[in-house]
Amino acid sequence: MMKKVLLLNAFLFCAILAFAQGITTPPSGDNQKSEVSQWIGPVKVTITYSSPDVHGPNGEDRKGKIWGGPAHYGYIDQGYGPAKAAPWRAGANENTTITFSHDVMIGGKSVKAGKYGLFLDVEKDKPWTWIISKDANSWGSYFYNAEHDAARVEAKPQDCEYTEWLTYSFDNRKPNTATAYLQWENKRVGFAIDVPNVNDIYVSTILDELRGTTAGFQYEPHLNAALFTVETKSNLEQGLKWADLAISDPFFGQENFNSLSVKAQVLAAMNREADADAVMDKAIKHPTATVQLIHQYGRTLLQAGKNQKALEVFQYNAKSHPEEKFTPNVGLARAYTALGDKKNAIKYWELALKNVPENQKQNIAFYEGELKKLKG
């Protein structure tokens, strides 16, 4: 009878343990789980880790003992698991992991999209080494195997302000790069994550969005996509396709001043100046071309040093909108000033000043100053 009771108790104990594995309990050593994410353009990078504190699980003060202590130097045998030469787990408890939504470059090496283990070789008197490992699922670094390394990058630790809790974050954030760093106690050490093909990823993302959302049935998103290629000076052939769709697609295309001017900008970025000028000539003569739109185009020509072309645009604006006595004359005054023709510049500033609309009267002093400079 006693034997049956003991067996039953053993069974119940094992059953309780089995069920207990699925419950949520405080983390070992009260090293709370943490997670931080950073976008590099369209690329998401996430670091997941357990965050120990300098004072330890029992409140013991470990100041001055972190580096070379809990964050051990070099590769060691931790007394458990197959790894006889394991780096520091760069955190506590489970594996510290880093996840990339797209391919990236680390230490000059390509790292594919996915989830990786993150380890750190801490050294006393030489550079440290970050290790990106294909093993993202093991506990700590007890199962570390150098054959699983996806990338390694040397890093020089820096002194920093005191930090109680081990913390990961990002800085040096730019459109195609960011630096991930670990900061704990009085040290900070990081590594750069580069996305050299960030514009290609944007284009791939935009193509997916135009195929899979209502944006693909509107002309404005196609124009925005085309402008992206102009701003980044990349994927301009694709940008031209988007501009043409915005203008000519039988379902959603709209030919207007805005869509034509975007196409012209793409062509200009492709160094197809004659084609760009031809499209803009069509744009300023389109029924949707207002006095202000034509005027602003002329201003961009002046800014680009294309003074004669700007004059022709301002002359067209004045001829096609004879009812407008202010803006076209301002454009002509600016163009003649740029061309060094003071006589005509004065003439058109005086005409403009005689016809200042209500919404421009706060600028009269400026306009009068331009005229005074010419007369002086």
mmCIF file of C-alpha atoms in Angstrom:
data_model
loop_
_atom_site.group_PDB
_atom_site.id
_atom_site.type_symbol
_atom_site.label_atom_id
_atom_site.label_comp_id
_atom_site.label_asym_id
_atom_site.label_seq_id
_atom_site.Cartn_x
_atom_site.Cartn_y
_atom_site.Cartn_z
ATOM 1 C CA MET A 1 0.000 0.000 0.000
ATOM 2 C CA MET A 2 2.792 2.421 0.953
ATOM 3 C CA LYS A 3 4.553 1.645 -2.311
ATOM 4 C CA LYS A 4 1.421 2.544 -4.295
ATOM 5 C CA VAL A 5 1.099 5.830 -2.404
ATOM 6 C CA LEU A 6 4.708 6.733 -3.103
ATOM 7 C CA LEU A 7 4.283 5.930 -6.786
ATOM 8 C CA LEU A 8 1.106 8.000 -6.924
ATOM 9 C CA ASN A 9 2.814 10.936 -5.231
ATOM 10 C CA ALA A 10 5.720 10.680 -7.645
ATOM 11 C CA PHE A 11 3.317 10.671 -10.564
ATOM 12 C CA LEU A 12 1.445 13.704 -9.245
ATOM 13 C CA PHE A 13 4.732 15.541 -8.628
ATOM 14 C CA CYS A 14 5.851 14.901 -12.198
ATOM 15 C CA ALA A 15 2.444 15.975 -13.504
ATOM 16 C CA ILE A 16 2.625 19.220 -11.528
ATOM 17 C CA LEU A 17 6.102 19.904 -12.905
ATOM 18 C CA ALA A 18 4.884 19.241 -16.437
ATOM 19 C CA PHE A 19 2.024 21.708 -16.083
ATOM 20 C CA ALA A 20 4.220 24.243 -14.282
ATOM 21 C CA GLN A 21 6.442 24.531 -17.333
ATOM 22 C CA GLY A 22 3.662 26.382 -19.135
ATOM 23 C CA ILE A 23 2.987 29.080 -16.515
ATOM 24 C CA THR A 24 4.381 32.591 -16.255
ATOM 25 C CA THR A 25 6.669 33.129 -13.290
ATOM 26 C CA PRO A 26 9.195 35.879 -12.449
ATOM 27 C CA PRO A 27 12.406 35.682 -14.503
ATOM 28 C CA SER A 28 15.458 34.050 -12.990
ATOM 29 C CA GLY A 29 17.392 36.518 -10.825
ATOM 30 C CA ASP A 30 14.669 39.127 -11.448
ATOM 31 C CA ASN A 31 16.402 39.932 -14.741
ATOM 32 C CA GLN A 32 13.397 41.413 -16.485
ATOM 33 C CA LYS A 33 12.867 40.760 -20.159
ATOM 34 C CA SER A 34 13.318 43.778 -22.424
ATOM 35 C CA GLU A 35 12.966 44.563 -26.099
ATOM 36 C CA VAL A 36 13.970 47.519 -28.252
ATOM 37 C CA SER A 37 13.324 48.119 -31.959
ATOM 38 C CA GLN A 38 14.669 50.604 -34.459
ATOM 39 C CA TRP A 39 13.713 51.203 -38.069
ATOM 40 C CA ILE A 40 16.420 51.912 -40.620
ATOM 41 C CA GLY A 41 14.199 53.208 -43.374
ATOM 42 C CA PRO A 42 11.871 50.271 -44.124
ATOM 43 C CA VAL A 43 14.097 47.802 -42.237
ATOM 44 C CA LYS A 44 13.121 46.854 -38.679
ATOM 45 C CA VAL A 45 15.783 45.735 -36.201
ATOM 46 C CA THR A 46 14.725 44.269 -32.840
ATOM 47 C CA ILE A 47 16.916 43.249 -29.905
ATOM 48 C CA THR A 48 15.313 41.021 -27.255
ATOM 49 C CA TYR A 49 17.200 40.440 -24.012
ATOM 50 C CA SER A 50 17.021 39.912 -20.270
ATOM 51 C CA SER A 51 18.283 42.929 -18.328
ATOM 52 C CA PRO A 52 20.386 42.345 -15.179
ATOM 53 C CA ASP A 53 21.270 45.151 -12.784
ATOM 54 C CA VAL A 54 24.605 46.118 -11.305
ATOM 55 C CA HIS A 55 23.481 45.273 -7.777
ATOM 56 C CA GLY A 56 22.651 41.657 -8.529
ATOM 57 C CA PRO A 57 19.644 39.468 -7.664
ATOM 58 C CA ASN A 58 20.312 39.602 -3.909
ATOM 59 C CA GLY A 59 21.153 43.290 -3.756
ATOM 60 C CA GLU A 60 24.905 42.819 -3.634
ATOM 61 C CA ASP A 61 26.896 45.787 -4.930
ATOM 62 C CA ARG A 62 28.863 44.720 -8.017
ATOM 63 C CA LYS A 63 30.168 48.134 -9.011
ATOM 64 C CA GLY A 64 33.605 47.802 -10.539
ATOM 65 C CA LYS A 65 33.120 44.050 -10.864
ATOM 66 C CA ILE A 66 30.754 43.782 -13.830
ATOM 67 C CA TRP A 67 33.362 43.605 -16.596
ATOM 68 C CA GLY A 68 35.362 40.459 -16.031
ATOM 69 C CA GLY A 69 32.699 39.244 -13.589
ATOM 70 C CA PRO A 70 29.118 38.631 -14.759
ATOM 71 C CA ALA A 71 30.280 39.856 -18.161
ATOM 72 C CA HIS A 72 33.209 37.465 -18.185
ATOM 73 C CA TYR A 73 36.387 38.003 -20.171
ATOM 74 C CA GLY A 74 37.094 35.850 -23.190
ATOM 75 C CA TYR A 75 35.708 32.401 -23.877
ATOM 76 C CA ILE A 76 35.103 30.169 -20.879
ATOM 77 C CA ASP A 77 33.792 26.747 -19.911
ATOM 78 C CA GLN A 78 30.634 27.554 -17.951
ATOM 79 C CA GLY A 79 30.384 24.032 -16.553
ATOM 80 C CA TYR A 80 27.243 23.130 -18.421
ATOM 81 C CA GLY A 81 26.350 22.368 -22.009
ATOM 82 C CA PRO A 82 28.610 21.394 -24.899
ATOM 83 C CA ALA A 83 30.339 24.780 -25.267
ATOM 84 C CA LYS A 84 33.761 24.602 -23.645
ATOM 85 C CA ALA A 85 34.710 28.041 -24.972
ATOM 86 C CA ALA A 86 31.670 30.304 -24.688
ATOM 87 C CA PRO A 87 31.506 34.112 -25.045
ATOM 88 C CA TRP A 88 29.290 36.220 -22.805
ATOM 89 C CA ARG A 89 25.580 35.979 -23.634
ATOM 90 C CA ALA A 90 25.369 39.829 -23.758
ATOM 91 C CA GLY A 91 22.479 39.822 -21.320
ATOM 92 C CA ALA A 92 21.044 37.336 -18.850
ATOM 93 C CA ASN A 93 19.016 34.110 -18.855
ATOM 94 C CA GLU A 94 17.850 33.119 -22.353
ATOM 95 C CA ASN A 95 19.741 33.921 -25.490
ATOM 96 C CA THR A 96 19.954 37.610 -26.358
ATOM 97 C CA THR A 97 18.586 37.823 -29.888
ATOM 98 C CA ILE A 98 18.587 40.307 -32.729
ATOM 99 C CA THR A 99 16.073 40.174 -35.573
ATOM 100 C CA PHE A 100 16.292 41.817 -39.002
ATOM 101 C CA SER A 101 13.250 42.228 -41.241
ATOM 102 C CA HIS A 102 15.493 42.475 -44.320
ATOM 103 C CA ASP A 103 19.067 41.634 -45.286
ATOM 104 C CA VAL A 104 21.643 43.946 -43.704
ATOM 105 C CA MET A 105 25.411 44.425 -43.604
ATOM 106 C CA ILE A 106 27.354 44.019 -40.349
ATOM 107 C CA GLY A 107 31.110 44.329 -40.211
ATOM 108 C CA GLY A 108 31.244 44.315 -44.000
ATOM 109 C CA LYS A 109 29.429 40.979 -44.181
ATOM 110 C CA SER A 110 25.924 40.331 -45.486
ATOM 111 C CA VAL A 111 23.489 39.014 -42.878
ATOM 112 C CA LYS A 112 20.220 37.598 -44.174
ATOM 113 C CA ALA A 113 16.849 38.613 -42.786
ATOM 114 C CA GLY A 114 15.908 36.568 -39.736
ATOM 115 C CA LYS A 115 16.504 36.036 -36.025
ATOM 116 C CA TYR A 116 20.022 35.559 -34.609
ATOM 117 C CA GLY A 117 21.723 34.998 -31.306
ATOM 118 C CA LEU A 118 23.787 37.938 -30.077
ATOM 119 C CA PHE A 119 26.983 37.315 -28.108
ATOM 120 C CA LEU A 120 29.872 39.487 -26.994
ATOM 121 C CA ASP A 121 33.515 38.539 -26.502
ATOM 122 C CA VAL A 122 34.587 40.871 -23.694
ATOM 123 C CA GLU A 123 38.340 41.407 -23.374
ATOM 124 C CA LYS A 124 40.405 43.148 -20.730
ATOM 125 C CA ASP A 125 43.158 44.734 -22.810
ATOM 126 C CA LYS A 126 42.107 44.427 -26.466
ATOM 127 C CA PRO A 127 39.076 45.148 -28.665
ATOM 128 C CA TRP A 128 35.841 43.337 -27.934
ATOM 129 C CA THR A 129 33.985 41.331 -30.580
ATOM 130 C CA TRP A 130 30.276 41.213 -31.310
ATOM 131 C CA ILE A 131 29.099 37.850 -32.618
ATOM 132 C CA ILE A 132 25.943 37.390 -34.704
ATOM 133 C CA SER A 133 25.067 33.684 -34.473
ATOM 134 C CA LYS A 134 22.628 31.626 -36.497
ATOM 135 C CA ASP A 135 21.735 29.871 -33.223
ATOM 136 C CA ALA A 136 18.950 32.046 -31.816
ATOM 137 C CA ASN A 137 17.098 29.436 -29.765
ATOM 138 C CA SER A 138 19.572 28.060 -27.219
ATOM 139 C CA TRP A 139 19.693 29.120 -23.578
ATOM 140 C CA GLY A 140 22.439 31.641 -22.897
ATOM 141 C CA SER A 141 25.765 30.751 -24.459
ATOM 142 C CA TYR A 142 26.003 27.218 -23.064
ATOM 143 C CA PHE A 143 25.523 25.812 -26.566
ATOM 144 C CA TYR A 144 27.646 28.370 -28.443
ATOM 145 C CA ASN A 145 29.322 26.991 -31.561
ATOM 146 C CA ALA A 146 31.597 29.202 -33.663
ATOM 147 C CA GLU A 147 30.515 27.288 -36.771
ATOM 148 C CA HIS A 148 27.137 29.028 -36.460
ATOM 149 C CA ASP A 149 28.637 32.538 -36.608
ATOM 150 C CA ALA A 150 26.983 34.657 -39.302
ATOM 151 C CA ALA A 151 29.120 37.747 -38.697
ATOM 152 C CA ARG A 152 31.705 39.138 -36.309
ATOM 153 C CA VAL A 153 32.681 42.742 -35.768
ATOM 154 C CA GLU A 154 35.305 44.230 -33.499
ATOM 155 C CA ALA A 155 34.256 47.076 -31.225
ATOM 156 C CA LYS A 156 36.066 49.389 -28.856
ATOM 157 C CA PRO A 157 34.210 49.922 -25.561
ATOM 158 C CA GLN A 158 33.808 53.466 -24.318
ATOM 159 C CA ASP A 159 33.403 54.890 -20.844
ATOM 160 C CA CYS A 160 29.910 56.266 -20.191
ATOM 161 C CA GLU A 161 27.617 57.502 -17.443
ATOM 162 C CA TYR A 162 26.593 54.967 -14.824
ATOM 163 C CA THR A 163 23.766 52.671 -15.956
ATOM 164 C CA GLU A 164 22.192 50.359 -13.368
ATOM 165 C CA TRP A 165 20.249 48.117 -15.735
ATOM 166 C CA LEU A 166 21.840 46.535 -18.784
ATOM 167 C CA THR A 167 20.281 48.431 -21.669
ATOM 168 C CA TYR A 168 20.292 48.176 -25.455
ATOM 169 C CA SER A 169 19.492 51.092 -27.712
ATOM 170 C CA PHE A 170 20.389 52.722 -31.048
ATOM 171 C CA ASP A 171 22.130 55.924 -32.091
ATOM 172 C CA ASN A 172 23.885 57.418 -35.148
ATOM 173 C CA ARG A 173 20.576 56.917 -36.908
ATOM 174 C CA LYS A 174 20.662 57.814 -40.595
ATOM 175 C CA PRO A 175 18.554 56.845 -43.628
ATOM 176 C CA ASN A 176 20.660 53.741 -44.316
ATOM 177 C CA THR A 177 22.488 52.952 -41.082
ATOM 178 C CA ALA A 178 22.202 52.889 -37.289
ATOM 179 C CA THR A 179 24.440 51.790 -34.438
ATOM 180 C CA ALA A 180 23.080 49.259 -31.950
ATOM 181 C CA TYR A 181 24.761 49.496 -28.563
ATOM 182 C CA LEU A 182 24.808 47.889 -25.140
ATOM 183 C CA GLN A 183 25.292 50.075 -22.079
ATOM 184 C CA TRP A 184 25.846 48.770 -18.549
ATOM 185 C CA GLU A 185 27.566 50.041 -15.447
ATOM 186 C CA ASN A 186 30.240 52.380 -16.862
ATOM 187 C CA LYS A 187 30.797 50.890 -20.334
ATOM 188 C CA ARG A 188 29.134 51.269 -23.702
ATOM 189 C CA VAL A 189 29.904 49.226 -26.805
ATOM 190 C CA GLY A 190 28.125 49.060 -30.161
ATOM 191 C CA PHE A 191 28.199 47.950 -33.773
ATOM 192 C CA ALA A 192 26.927 49.509 -36.993
ATOM 193 C CA ILE A 193 24.055 47.998 -38.965
ATOM 194 C CA ASP A 194 24.095 49.117 -42.595
ATOM 195 C CA VAL A 195 21.400 48.865 -45.259
ATOM 196 C CA PRO A 196 23.295 49.863 -48.426
ATOM 197 C CA ASN A 197 20.363 48.997 -50.707
ATOM 198 C CA VAL A 198 17.777 50.870 -48.638
ATOM 199 C CA ASN A 199 16.288 52.623 -51.678
ATOM 200 C CA ASP A 200 15.822 49.305 -53.485
ATOM 201 C CA ILE A 201 13.963 48.002 -50.427
ATOM 202 C CA TYR A 202 11.740 51.077 -50.482
ATOM 203 C CA VAL A 203 10.958 50.467 -54.144
ATOM 204 C CA SER A 204 10.185 46.795 -53.504
ATOM 205 C CA THR A 205 7.908 47.794 -50.626
ATOM 206 C CA ILE A 206 6.148 50.429 -52.736
ATOM 207 C CA LEU A 207 5.592 47.925 -55.548
ATOM 208 C CA ASP A 208 3.985 45.512 -53.074
ATOM 209 C CA GLU A 209 1.783 48.285 -51.698
ATOM 210 C CA LEU A 210 0.663 49.394 -55.146
ATOM 211 C CA ARG A 211 -0.240 45.799 -55.962
ATOM 212 C CA GLY A 212 -1.942 44.908 -52.716
ATOM 213 C CA THR A 213 -3.765 48.004 -51.459
ATOM 214 C CA THR A 214 -6.204 50.621 -52.725
ATOM 215 C CA ALA A 215 -3.181 52.882 -53.293
ATOM 216 C CA GLY A 216 -2.645 50.967 -56.530
ATOM 217 C CA PHE A 217 -5.901 52.374 -57.898
ATOM 218 C CA GLN A 218 -5.077 56.044 -57.347
ATOM 219 C CA TYR A 219 -2.796 58.355 -59.241
ATOM 220 C CA GLU A 220 -1.401 60.282 -56.239
ATOM 221 C CA PRO A 221 0.518 57.325 -54.720
ATOM 222 C CA HIS A 222 2.132 56.703 -58.100
ATOM 223 C CA LEU A 223 3.241 60.343 -58.214
ATOM 224 C CA ASN A 224 4.636 60.125 -54.679
ATOM 225 C CA ALA A 225 6.510 56.978 -55.636
ATOM 226 C CA ALA A 226 7.964 58.707 -58.699
ATOM 227 C CA LEU A 227 9.029 61.687 -56.573
ATOM 228 C CA PHE A 228 10.782 59.301 -54.185
ATOM 229 C CA THR A 229 13.032 58.142 -57.020
ATOM 230 C CA VAL A 230 13.815 61.769 -57.874
ATOM 231 C CA GLU A 231 14.644 62.688 -54.288
ATOM 232 C CA THR A 232 16.922 59.669 -53.849
ATOM 233 C CA LYS A 233 18.271 59.715 -57.424
ATOM 234 C CA SER A 234 17.679 55.982 -57.597
ATOM 235 C CA ASN A 235 15.478 53.574 -59.575
ATOM 236 C CA LEU A 236 14.623 56.367 -62.010
ATOM 237 C CA GLU A 237 13.440 54.010 -64.747
ATOM 238 C CA GLN A 238 10.851 52.663 -62.313
ATOM 239 C CA GLY A 239 10.043 56.234 -61.326
ATOM 240 C CA LEU A 240 9.294 57.082 -64.951
ATOM 241 C CA LYS A 241 6.949 54.088 -65.182
ATOM 242 C CA TRP A 242 5.092 55.302 -62.101
ATOM 243 C CA ALA A 243 4.828 58.825 -63.501
ATOM 244 C CA ASP A 244 3.477 57.532 -66.807
ATOM 245 C CA LEU A 245 0.888 55.403 -64.978
ATOM 246 C CA ALA A 246 -0.203 58.424 -62.939
ATOM 247 C CA ILE A 247 -0.807 60.311 -66.197
ATOM 248 C CA SER A 248 -2.038 57.677 -68.617
ATOM 249 C CA ASP A 249 -3.474 54.655 -66.790
ATOM 250 C CA PRO A 250 -6.955 54.109 -68.296
ATOM 251 C CA PHE A 251 -8.509 53.491 -64.861
ATOM 252 C CA PHE A 252 -6.989 56.085 -62.531
ATOM 253 C CA GLY A 253 -4.564 58.198 -64.598
ATOM 254 C CA GLN A 254 -4.946 61.975 -64.550
ATOM 255 C CA GLU A 255 -3.071 64.320 -66.846
ATOM 256 C CA ASN A 256 -2.694 67.659 -65.107
ATOM 257 C CA PHE A 257 -0.015 70.196 -64.268
ATOM 258 C CA ASN A 258 1.052 68.273 -61.176
ATOM 259 C CA SER A 259 1.386 64.853 -62.813
ATOM 260 C CA LEU A 260 3.158 66.281 -65.857
ATOM 261 C CA SER A 261 5.602 68.256 -63.695
ATOM 262 C CA VAL A 262 6.488 65.116 -61.704
ATOM 263 C CA LYS A 263 7.247 63.264 -64.932
ATOM 264 C CA ALA A 264 9.421 66.184 -66.010
ATOM 265 C CA GLN A 265 11.334 66.001 -62.724
ATOM 266 C CA VAL A 266 12.031 62.302 -63.296
ATOM 267 C CA LEU A 267 13.250 63.003 -66.819
ATOM 268 C CA ALA A 268 15.487 65.803 -65.577
ATOM 269 C CA ALA A 269 16.958 63.491 -62.926
ATOM 270 C CA MET A 270 17.729 61.061 -65.760
ATOM 271 C CA ASN A 271 19.601 63.883 -67.549
ATOM 272 C CA ARG A 272 16.968 63.931 -70.288
ATOM 273 C CA GLU A 273 16.708 67.716 -70.208
ATOM 274 C CA ALA A 274 15.108 68.189 -73.645
ATOM 275 C CA ASP A 275 12.377 65.667 -72.814
ATOM 276 C CA ALA A 276 11.825 67.291 -69.408
ATOM 277 C CA ASP A 277 11.471 70.749 -70.995
ATOM 278 C CA ALA A 278 8.974 69.403 -73.538
ATOM 279 C CA VAL A 279 6.810 67.884 -70.784
ATOM 280 C CA MET A 280 6.930 71.109 -68.747
ATOM 281 C CA ASP A 281 5.960 73.162 -71.794
ATOM 282 C CA LYS A 282 2.914 70.920 -72.011
ATOM 283 C CA ALA A 283 2.290 71.276 -68.264
ATOM 284 C CA ILE A 284 2.222 75.084 -68.200
ATOM 285 C CA LYS A 285 -0.199 75.116 -71.131
ATOM 286 C CA HIS A 286 -2.514 72.589 -69.502
ATOM 287 C CA PRO A 287 -5.928 73.888 -68.339
ATOM 288 C CA THR A 288 -5.009 72.985 -64.756
ATOM 289 C CA ALA A 289 -1.959 75.286 -64.793
ATOM 290 C CA THR A 290 -2.758 78.262 -62.569
ATOM 291 C CA VAL A 291 -0.929 81.573 -62.460
ATOM 292 C CA GLN A 292 0.790 80.561 -59.235
ATOM 293 C CA LEU A 293 1.843 77.119 -60.515
ATOM 294 C CA ILE A 294 3.406 78.633 -63.628
ATOM 295 C CA HIS A 295 5.058 81.331 -61.521
ATOM 296 C CA GLN A 296 6.581 78.764 -59.152
ATOM 297 C CA TYR A 297 7.942 76.796 -62.090
ATOM 298 C CA GLY A 298 9.586 79.958 -63.371
ATOM 299 C CA ARG A 299 11.108 80.535 -59.921
ATOM 300 C CA THR A 300 12.648 77.042 -59.963
ATOM 301 C CA LEU A 301 14.205 77.840 -63.337
ATOM 302 C CA LEU A 302 15.736 81.007 -61.873
ATOM 303 C CA GLN A 303 17.108 79.035 -58.942
ATOM 304 C CA ALA A 304 18.679 76.615 -61.425
ATOM 305 C CA GLY A 305 20.312 79.499 -63.303
ATOM 306 C CA LYS A 306 18.111 79.002 -66.378
ATOM 307 C CA ASN A 307 17.316 82.693 -66.606
ATOM 308 C CA GLN A 308 16.337 82.924 -70.280
ATOM 309 C CA LYS A 309 14.019 79.937 -70.004
ATOM 310 C CA ALA A 310 12.508 81.471 -66.860
ATOM 311 C CA LEU A 311 11.857 84.719 -68.732
ATOM 312 C CA GLU A 312 9.995 82.802 -71.446
ATOM 313 C CA VAL A 313 7.830 81.094 -68.820
ATOM 314 C CA PHE A 314 7.018 84.379 -67.086
ATOM 315 C CA GLN A 315 6.209 85.979 -70.458
ATOM 316 C CA TYR A 316 3.834 83.109 -71.225
ATOM 317 C CA ASN A 317 2.209 83.524 -67.807
ATOM 318 C CA ALA A 318 1.590 87.222 -68.443
ATOM 319 C CA LYS A 319 0.252 86.604 -71.960
ATOM 320 C CA SER A 320 -2.083 83.761 -70.994
ATOM 321 C CA HIS A 321 -3.407 85.525 -67.877
ATOM 322 C CA PRO A 322 -3.798 89.182 -68.879
ATOM 323 C CA GLU A 323 -6.293 89.695 -66.060
ATOM 324 C CA GLU A 324 -3.531 89.075 -63.482
ATOM 325 C CA LYS A 325 -1.615 92.314 -62.907
ATOM 326 C CA PHE A 326 0.608 91.315 -59.998
ATOM 327 C CA THR A 327 2.175 87.813 -60.021
ATOM 328 C CA PRO A 328 3.154 87.719 -63.742
ATOM 329 C CA ASN A 329 4.765 91.167 -63.402
ATOM 330 C CA VAL A 330 6.725 90.035 -60.328
ATOM 331 C CA GLY A 331 7.990 87.066 -62.330
ATOM 332 C CA LEU A 332 9.061 89.282 -65.216
ATOM 333 C CA ALA A 333 10.781 91.710 -62.829
ATOM 334 C CA ARG A 334 12.752 88.850 -61.270
ATOM 335 C CA ALA A 335 13.730 87.383 -64.634
ATOM 336 C CA TYR A 336 14.924 90.694 -66.067
ATOM 337 C CA THR A 337 16.861 91.335 -62.854
ATOM 338 C CA ALA A 338 18.587 87.950 -63.221
ATOM 339 C CA LEU A 339 19.418 88.770 -66.849
ATOM 340 C CA GLY A 340 20.864 92.168 -65.902
ATOM 341 C CA ASP A 341 18.197 94.144 -67.751
ATOM 342 C CA LYS A 342 17.585 96.886 -65.153
ATOM 343 C CA LYS A 343 15.306 98.960 -67.374
ATOM 344 C CA ASN A 344 12.737 96.202 -67.830
ATOM 345 C CA ALA A 345 13.192 94.951 -64.274
ATOM 346 C CA ILE A 346 12.271 98.429 -62.946
ATOM 347 C CA LYS A 347 9.330 98.620 -65.335
ATOM 348 C CA TYR A 348 7.764 95.385 -64.137
ATOM 349 C CA TRP A 349 8.419 96.024 -60.428
ATOM 350 C CA GLU A 350 6.605 99.336 -60.795
ATOM 351 C CA LEU A 351 3.684 97.633 -62.550
ATOM 352 C CA ALA A 352 3.545 94.983 -59.840
ATOM 353 C CA LEU A 353 3.593 97.591 -57.052
ATOM 354 C CA LYS A 354 0.608 99.343 -58.592
ATOM 355 C CA ASN A 355 -1.394 96.108 -58.354
ATOM 356 C CA VAL A 356 -0.479 94.536 -55.009
ATOM 357 C CA PRO A 357 -3.350 92.257 -53.875
ATOM 358 C CA GLU A 358 -4.608 92.337 -50.314
ATOM 359 C CA ASN A 359 -2.878 89.086 -49.368
ATOM 360 C CA GLN A 360 0.518 90.496 -50.428
ATOM 361 C CA LYS A 361 0.405 93.929 -48.842
ATOM 362 C CA GLN A 362 2.461 92.781 -45.859
ATOM 363 C CA ASN A 363 5.344 92.297 -48.343
ATOM 364 C CA ILE A 364 5.190 95.749 -49.931
ATOM 365 C CA ALA A 365 8.314 96.945 -48.110
ATOM 366 C CA PHE A 366 10.266 94.020 -49.540
ATOM 367 C CA TYR A 367 9.059 94.673 -53.090
ATOM 368 C CA GLU A 368 9.851 98.362 -52.760
ATOM 369 C CA GLY A 369 13.321 97.400 -51.522
ATOM 370 C CA GLU A 370 13.925 95.317 -54.659
ATOM 371 C CA LEU A 371 12.935 98.260 -56.817
ATOM 372 C CA LYS A 372 15.086 100.653 -54.804
ATOM 373 C CA LYS A 373 18.145 98.433 -55.245
ATOM 374 C CA LEU A 374 17.663 98.515 -59.021
ATOM 375 C CA LYS A 375 17.238 102.280 -59.134
ATOM 376 C CA GLY A 376 20.152 102.823 -56.784
#
